[in-house]
Amino acid sequence: MRQSVAVSAATAVVIALVVTHFRAKSDLTRAGESFDGARAFKDLEQLVALGPRPPGSPALERAREYITAQLETGGLEVQRDPFTASTPVGRIPMVNIVGVLSGTSSKVVIVAGHYDTARLEGMAFVGANDGGSSAAELLELARVLSKHRHVLTYWLVFFDGEEALEHWSKTDSLYGSRHLAEELATAGRLAQVRALILVDMVAGRQLHILEESNSTPWLREIVLKKARQLGYASSFDGGQFPVEDDHLPFVQKGVSAVDIIDLAPFQAYHHTAQDTLDKCSPDSLAIVGRVVLATLEDLEGKFGLDSTGMRQQQAAGGQR
């Protein structure tokens, strides 16, 4: 009799986990339909209106305040990750912003981008696509995800200091992502992170996302498969080549990561004063957002049942 009760209890737990898992998948399937490119574009307008936003600037602090307020309005737990970076132009205080959406599992998927703009002497570089679009994309993703059930825990991470302060190098770039990857590794928390999806320069009017070759192949293939399934193959045809971006510090520490980035050659405005709102489109923001959400649905399926549920499932099966 005791054995029968134990089997029933274990089976009930497994059934509950599976039901929660498939409800979460179903919710994420619908989530893409609610991603609002126009609403994301309004965030982009607000950020660009602040002007150039290089690390350590008052404008970037105002961007932090805006991002934090939007995340908190969406019900996310907001954590600031401050640090001081040693750069070729001196020590600069920087802050990563992390919006947390807890799921039924402690397994984490990070969706990330940077919110700083390049420090370019002699020009007012407002970085609409390069810096603004990734932050706007993340804010709308946060709104959508906060309204749907999910199994995995999501961190929406806004990296500071992606851009070089002087000349791009391994030590003068990717300050925020290098800091967070090292901090998580030191604290023994990096093992929680099952995947990282990075978005960068995703609002261009002519969208041609790369098959970025520094990305983890299996995760990159899911993104490309989802783009094709959703009918967006022509927006994910930017060719294949490697990019040094905020996913690299995590890839180098063994985390699966993909960079969703548009670096098509016709973007002659990259790192010029012409990187302005008129080069950006709400439709492009929506396309990338829907592909990201579809990718998250697959990751829910891949990592959804936590290890406790799996152990209980195995125990129940063994007793039978």
Short mmCIF file of C-alpha atoms in Angstrom, two decimals:
data_model
loop_
_atom_site.label_atom_id
_atom_site.label_comp_id
_atom_site.label_asym_id
_atom_site.label_seq_id
_atom_site.Cartn_x
_atom_site.Cartn_y
_atom_site.Cartn_z
CA MET A 1 0.00 0.00 0.00
CA ARG A 2 2.82 2.41 0.89
CA GLN A 3 4.57 1.66 -2.37
CA SER A 4 1.38 2.37 -4.32
CA VAL A 5 0.93 5.72 -2.56
CA ALA A 6 4.56 6.65 -3.28
CA VAL A 7 4.13 5.81 -6.95
CA SER A 8 0.95 7.85 -7.15
CA ALA A 9 2.53 10.86 -5.47
CA ALA A 10 5.58 10.78 -7.72
CA THR A 11 3.42 10.35 -10.79
CA ALA A 12 1.24 13.28 -9.75
CA VAL A 13 4.27 15.52 -9.41
CA VAL A 14 5.51 14.52 -12.87
CA ILE A 15 2.08 15.10 -14.41
CA ALA A 16 1.89 18.55 -12.81
CA LEU A 17 5.31 19.45 -14.15
CA VAL A 18 4.48 18.23 -17.64
CA VAL A 19 1.18 20.12 -17.67
CA THR A 20 2.94 23.32 -16.53
CA HIS A 21 5.59 22.77 -19.18
CA PHE A 22 3.13 22.41 -22.06
CA ARG A 23 1.02 25.32 -20.86
CA ALA A 24 4.17 27.45 -20.88
CA LYS A 25 4.99 26.31 -24.41
CA SER A 26 1.46 27.09 -25.54
CA ASP A 27 1.66 30.56 -23.98
CA LEU A 28 4.99 31.29 -25.65
CA THR A 29 3.55 30.15 -28.98
CA ARG A 30 0.95 32.90 -28.66
CA ALA A 31 3.42 35.40 -27.26
CA GLY A 32 4.98 36.22 -30.63
CA GLU A 33 1.63 37.51 -31.86
CA SER A 34 1.60 40.12 -29.09
CA PHE A 35 5.11 41.46 -29.75
CA ASP A 36 4.44 45.07 -30.75
CA GLY A 37 7.11 46.52 -33.04
CA ALA A 38 5.52 49.97 -32.87
CA ARG A 39 5.68 49.95 -29.07
CA ALA A 40 9.35 48.87 -29.21
CA PHE A 41 10.00 51.69 -31.67
CA LYS A 42 8.60 54.19 -29.14
CA ASP A 43 11.21 52.94 -26.66
CA LEU A 44 13.84 53.46 -29.35
CA GLU A 45 12.64 57.03 -29.86
CA GLN A 46 12.89 57.72 -26.12
CA LEU A 47 16.46 56.40 -25.94
CA VAL A 48 17.65 58.22 -29.05
CA ALA A 49 16.16 61.47 -27.73
CA LEU A 50 18.72 61.30 -24.89
CA GLY A 51 21.51 61.85 -27.44
CA PRO A 52 24.90 60.09 -27.37
CA ARG A 53 25.04 57.56 -24.52
CA PRO A 54 28.66 56.42 -24.01
CA PRO A 55 29.67 54.69 -20.77
CA GLY A 56 29.96 56.98 -17.79
CA SER A 57 27.83 59.75 -19.33
CA PRO A 58 24.81 61.46 -17.73
CA ALA A 59 22.78 60.48 -20.81
CA LEU A 60 23.50 56.80 -20.19
CA GLU A 61 22.39 57.19 -16.57
CA ARG A 62 19.11 58.64 -17.87
CA ALA A 63 18.83 55.63 -20.19
CA ARG A 64 19.32 53.37 -17.14
CA GLU A 65 16.53 55.17 -15.34
CA TYR A 66 14.21 54.77 -18.33
CA ILE A 67 15.03 51.08 -18.79
CA THR A 68 14.63 50.36 -15.08
CA ALA A 69 11.27 52.14 -14.93
CA GLN A 70 9.95 50.20 -17.92
CA LEU A 71 11.07 46.86 -16.50
CA GLU A 72 9.56 47.59 -13.09
CA THR A 73 6.29 48.65 -14.71
CA GLY A 74 6.25 45.24 -16.39
CA GLY A 75 6.60 43.54 -13.02
CA LEU A 76 10.20 42.36 -13.41
CA GLU A 77 12.65 42.23 -10.54
CA VAL A 78 15.41 44.66 -11.51
CA GLN A 79 18.99 44.18 -10.39
CA ARG A 80 21.87 46.55 -11.06
CA ASP A 81 25.33 45.09 -11.56
CA PRO A 82 27.75 48.00 -11.02
CA PHE A 83 31.50 47.80 -11.61
CA THR A 84 34.39 50.06 -12.51
CA ALA A 85 36.14 49.31 -15.78
CA SER A 86 39.78 50.05 -16.51
CA THR A 87 39.81 51.57 -19.99
CA PRO A 88 42.39 53.34 -22.20
CA VAL A 89 40.77 56.65 -21.21
CA GLY A 90 40.74 55.93 -17.47
CA ARG A 91 38.56 54.13 -14.96
CA ILE A 92 34.85 54.41 -15.81
CA PRO A 93 31.90 53.33 -13.64
CA MET A 94 29.56 51.04 -15.58
CA VAL A 95 26.32 49.26 -14.76
CA ASN A 96 24.71 46.16 -16.27
CA ILE A 97 20.94 46.03 -15.80
CA VAL A 98 19.27 42.66 -15.22
CA GLY A 99 15.50 42.19 -15.36
CA VAL A 100 14.48 38.84 -13.85
CA LEU A 101 11.36 36.83 -14.72
CA SER A 102 11.26 33.72 -12.55
CA GLY A 103 9.84 30.51 -13.99
CA THR A 104 9.00 27.21 -12.35
CA SER A 105 12.58 26.06 -12.95
CA SER A 106 15.80 27.64 -11.71
CA LYS A 107 17.39 27.05 -15.11
CA VAL A 108 18.21 30.40 -16.72
CA VAL A 109 18.11 31.63 -20.28
CA ILE A 110 19.62 35.06 -20.83
CA VAL A 111 18.29 37.37 -23.54
CA ALA A 112 20.73 40.25 -23.83
CA GLY A 113 21.89 43.32 -25.72
CA HIS A 114 23.88 46.47 -25.04
CA TYR A 115 22.48 49.89 -24.26
CA ASP A 116 25.57 52.10 -24.54
CA THR A 117 26.65 53.92 -27.69
CA ALA A 118 30.13 54.27 -29.11
CA ARG A 119 32.28 57.15 -27.88
CA LEU A 120 33.11 58.77 -31.21
CA GLU A 121 35.03 62.03 -31.09
CA GLY A 122 33.82 64.91 -33.22
CA MET A 123 30.30 63.62 -33.87
CA ALA A 124 26.96 63.36 -32.13
CA PHE A 125 26.52 59.59 -32.40
CA VAL A 126 23.02 58.73 -31.16
CA GLY A 127 23.28 55.02 -32.09
CA ALA A 128 19.68 54.39 -33.10
CA ASN A 129 20.44 50.93 -34.48
CA ASP A 130 23.73 50.30 -32.69
CA GLY A 131 22.81 50.39 -29.04
CA GLY A 132 19.29 51.75 -29.19
CA SER A 133 17.64 48.90 -31.08
CA SER A 134 18.90 46.15 -28.78
CA ALA A 135 17.67 47.96 -25.67
CA ALA A 136 14.27 48.65 -27.26
CA GLU A 137 13.99 45.01 -28.37
CA LEU A 138 14.67 43.77 -24.84
CA LEU A 139 12.11 46.09 -23.28
CA GLU A 140 9.33 44.81 -25.53
CA LEU A 141 10.42 41.20 -25.00
CA ALA A 142 10.22 41.83 -21.25
CA ARG A 143 6.66 43.13 -21.57
CA VAL A 144 5.57 40.14 -23.63
CA LEU A 145 7.28 37.51 -21.48
CA SER A 146 5.89 39.01 -18.27
CA LYS A 147 2.35 38.31 -19.48
CA HIS A 148 2.87 34.63 -20.29
CA ARG A 149 3.61 31.48 -18.33
CA HIS A 150 7.04 29.97 -18.68
CA VAL A 151 9.06 27.19 -17.12
CA LEU A 152 12.53 28.64 -17.50
CA THR A 153 13.75 31.68 -15.61
CA TYR A 154 14.61 34.56 -17.93
CA TRP A 155 17.16 37.28 -17.41
CA LEU A 156 16.80 40.30 -19.67
CA VAL A 157 20.34 41.72 -19.54
CA PHE A 158 21.31 45.19 -20.75
CA PHE A 159 25.10 45.28 -21.04
CA ASP A 160 27.05 48.47 -20.45
CA GLY A 161 30.37 49.09 -22.18
CA GLU A 162 29.99 46.91 -25.27
CA GLU A 163 31.71 49.51 -27.41
CA ALA A 164 35.43 50.27 -27.36
CA LEU A 165 36.42 53.48 -25.60
CA GLU A 166 39.36 54.01 -27.94
CA HIS A 167 40.21 51.13 -30.31
CA TRP A 168 38.52 47.73 -30.36
CA SER A 169 40.64 45.04 -28.71
CA LYS A 170 40.21 42.13 -26.32
CA THR A 171 40.69 44.51 -23.40
CA ASP A 172 38.94 47.56 -24.86
CA SER A 173 35.47 46.21 -25.61
CA LEU A 174 32.72 44.03 -24.16
CA TYR A 175 33.27 45.40 -20.65
CA GLY A 176 29.82 44.55 -19.30
CA SER A 177 29.57 41.04 -20.70
CA ARG A 178 33.13 40.16 -19.66
CA HIS A 179 32.36 41.39 -16.15
CA LEU A 180 29.07 39.49 -15.79
CA ALA A 181 30.42 36.23 -17.23
CA GLU A 182 33.38 36.34 -14.84
CA GLU A 183 31.20 37.32 -11.88
CA LEU A 184 28.80 34.41 -12.48
CA ALA A 185 31.66 31.96 -12.96
CA THR A 186 33.36 33.08 -9.76
CA ALA A 187 30.12 32.75 -7.81
CA GLY A 188 29.49 29.27 -9.23
CA ARG A 189 26.25 30.43 -10.86
CA LEU A 190 27.22 30.11 -14.52
CA ALA A 191 26.03 26.47 -14.57
CA GLN A 192 22.47 27.77 -14.14
CA VAL A 193 22.66 29.47 -17.53
CA ARG A 194 21.53 27.07 -20.25
CA ALA A 195 21.69 29.52 -23.16
CA LEU A 196 22.21 33.16 -24.09
CA ILE A 197 20.49 34.92 -26.98
CA LEU A 198 22.10 38.22 -27.94
CA VAL A 199 20.38 40.87 -30.08
CA ASP A 200 22.42 43.66 -31.68
CA MET A 201 21.57 46.09 -34.50
CA VAL A 202 18.16 44.57 -35.15
CA ALA A 203 16.10 47.54 -36.35
CA GLY A 204 17.57 48.27 -39.79
CA ARG A 205 15.00 49.02 -42.50
CA GLN A 206 16.62 46.38 -44.70
CA LEU A 207 17.11 43.52 -42.27
CA HIS A 208 19.71 40.87 -43.10
CA ILE A 209 20.62 38.94 -39.94
CA LEU A 210 23.87 36.98 -40.06
CA GLU A 211 24.47 33.31 -39.58
CA GLU A 212 27.09 34.41 -37.06
CA SER A 213 29.84 31.81 -36.92
CA ASN A 214 31.12 32.43 -33.37
CA SER A 215 27.70 31.34 -32.14
CA THR A 216 26.98 27.85 -30.79
CA PRO A 217 25.87 25.80 -33.84
CA TRP A 218 22.84 24.03 -32.33
CA LEU A 219 21.39 27.26 -30.94
CA ARG A 220 22.10 29.20 -34.14
CA GLU A 221 20.28 26.48 -36.11
CA ILE A 222 17.18 26.81 -33.92
CA VAL A 223 17.08 30.56 -34.58
CA LEU A 224 17.45 30.09 -38.35
CA LYS A 225 14.87 27.28 -38.38
CA LYS A 226 12.36 29.46 -36.52
CA ALA A 227 12.99 32.37 -38.91
CA ARG A 228 12.22 30.10 -41.86
CA GLN A 229 9.12 28.64 -40.21
CA LEU A 230 7.76 32.12 -39.52
CA GLY A 231 8.36 33.23 -43.10
CA TYR A 232 11.31 35.52 -42.33
CA ALA A 233 14.06 33.70 -44.22
CA SER A 234 14.77 36.75 -46.39
CA SER A 235 15.52 38.78 -43.25
CA PHE A 236 18.02 36.17 -42.02
CA ASP A 237 20.17 35.97 -45.15
CA GLY A 238 23.15 38.12 -44.17
CA GLY A 239 25.77 35.46 -44.89
CA GLN A 240 28.09 33.70 -42.49
CA PHE A 241 31.07 35.25 -40.74
CA PRO A 242 32.30 35.73 -37.16
CA VAL A 243 31.52 38.77 -35.04
CA GLU A 244 33.14 39.74 -31.74
CA ASP A 245 30.18 40.67 -29.57
CA ASP A 246 28.76 40.32 -26.08
CA HIS A 247 28.08 36.59 -26.51
CA LEU A 248 31.81 35.75 -26.73
CA PRO A 249 32.70 35.98 -22.99
CA PHE A 250 29.96 33.43 -22.32
CA VAL A 251 30.87 31.14 -25.22
CA GLN A 252 34.46 31.14 -23.98
CA LYS A 253 33.21 29.91 -20.59
CA GLY A 254 31.18 27.08 -22.10
CA VAL A 255 27.72 28.71 -22.30
CA SER A 256 25.73 28.06 -25.47
CA ALA A 257 25.06 31.42 -27.11
CA VAL A 258 23.85 32.94 -30.36
CA ASP A 259 24.33 36.44 -31.75
CA ILE A 260 21.34 37.77 -33.71
CA ILE A 261 23.01 40.66 -35.51
CA ASP A 262 22.73 42.57 -38.79
CA LEU A 263 26.08 43.75 -40.14
CA ALA A 264 25.17 43.83 -43.82
CA PRO A 265 27.66 45.76 -45.98
CA PHE A 266 25.08 48.31 -47.11
CA GLN A 267 24.84 49.67 -43.57
CA ALA A 268 27.24 52.46 -44.44
CA TYR A 269 25.88 54.48 -41.52
CA HIS A 270 27.41 52.11 -38.94
CA HIS A 271 29.39 54.17 -36.40
CA THR A 272 28.58 57.42 -38.17
CA ALA A 273 26.33 60.34 -37.24
CA GLN A 274 23.83 58.92 -39.76
CA ASP A 275 22.82 56.05 -37.44
CA THR A 276 19.50 57.75 -36.79
CA LEU A 277 15.83 56.81 -36.39
CA ASP A 278 15.06 57.12 -40.09
CA LYS A 279 17.32 54.09 -40.74
CA CYS A 280 15.21 51.96 -38.39
CA SER A 281 11.90 50.13 -38.73
CA PRO A 282 9.35 48.83 -36.21
CA ASP A 283 8.75 45.91 -38.59
CA SER A 284 12.35 44.75 -38.18
CA LEU A 285 12.08 44.94 -34.40
CA ALA A 286 8.91 42.82 -34.61
CA ILE A 287 10.50 40.20 -36.88
CA VAL A 288 13.44 39.68 -34.55
CA GLY A 289 11.21 39.68 -31.47
CA ARG A 290 8.96 36.97 -32.89
CA VAL A 291 11.93 34.80 -33.88
CA VAL A 292 13.41 35.17 -30.38
CA LEU A 293 10.13 34.17 -28.74
CA ALA A 294 9.78 31.16 -31.05
CA THR A 295 13.34 30.17 -30.13
CA LEU A 296 12.50 30.44 -26.44
CA GLU A 297 9.58 28.07 -27.03
CA ASP A 298 12.04 25.46 -28.32
CA LEU A 299 14.31 26.04 -25.33
CA GLU A 300 11.36 25.52 -23.00
CA GLY A 301 10.96 22.13 -24.64
CA LYS A 302 14.66 21.33 -24.44
CA PHE A 303 15.27 22.38 -20.83
CA GLY A 304 11.75 22.59 -19.41
CA LEU A 305 11.44 19.74 -16.91
CA ASP A 306 13.76 20.41 -14.01
CA SER A 307 16.11 17.75 -12.66
CA THR A 308 13.87 17.07 -9.64
CA GLY A 309 10.95 16.27 -11.90
CA MET A 310 13.11 14.00 -14.04
CA ARG A 311 14.41 12.14 -10.98
CA GLN A 312 10.88 11.66 -9.68
CA GLN A 313 9.76 10.47 -13.09
CA GLN A 314 12.60 7.96 -13.18
CA ALA A 315 11.84 6.82 -9.62
CA ALA A 316 8.17 6.30 -10.44
CA GLY A 317 9.10 4.33 -13.55
CA GLY A 318 11.51 2.16 -11.55
CA GLN A 319 8.88 1.28 -8.94
CA ARG A 320 6.52 0.15 -11.64
#
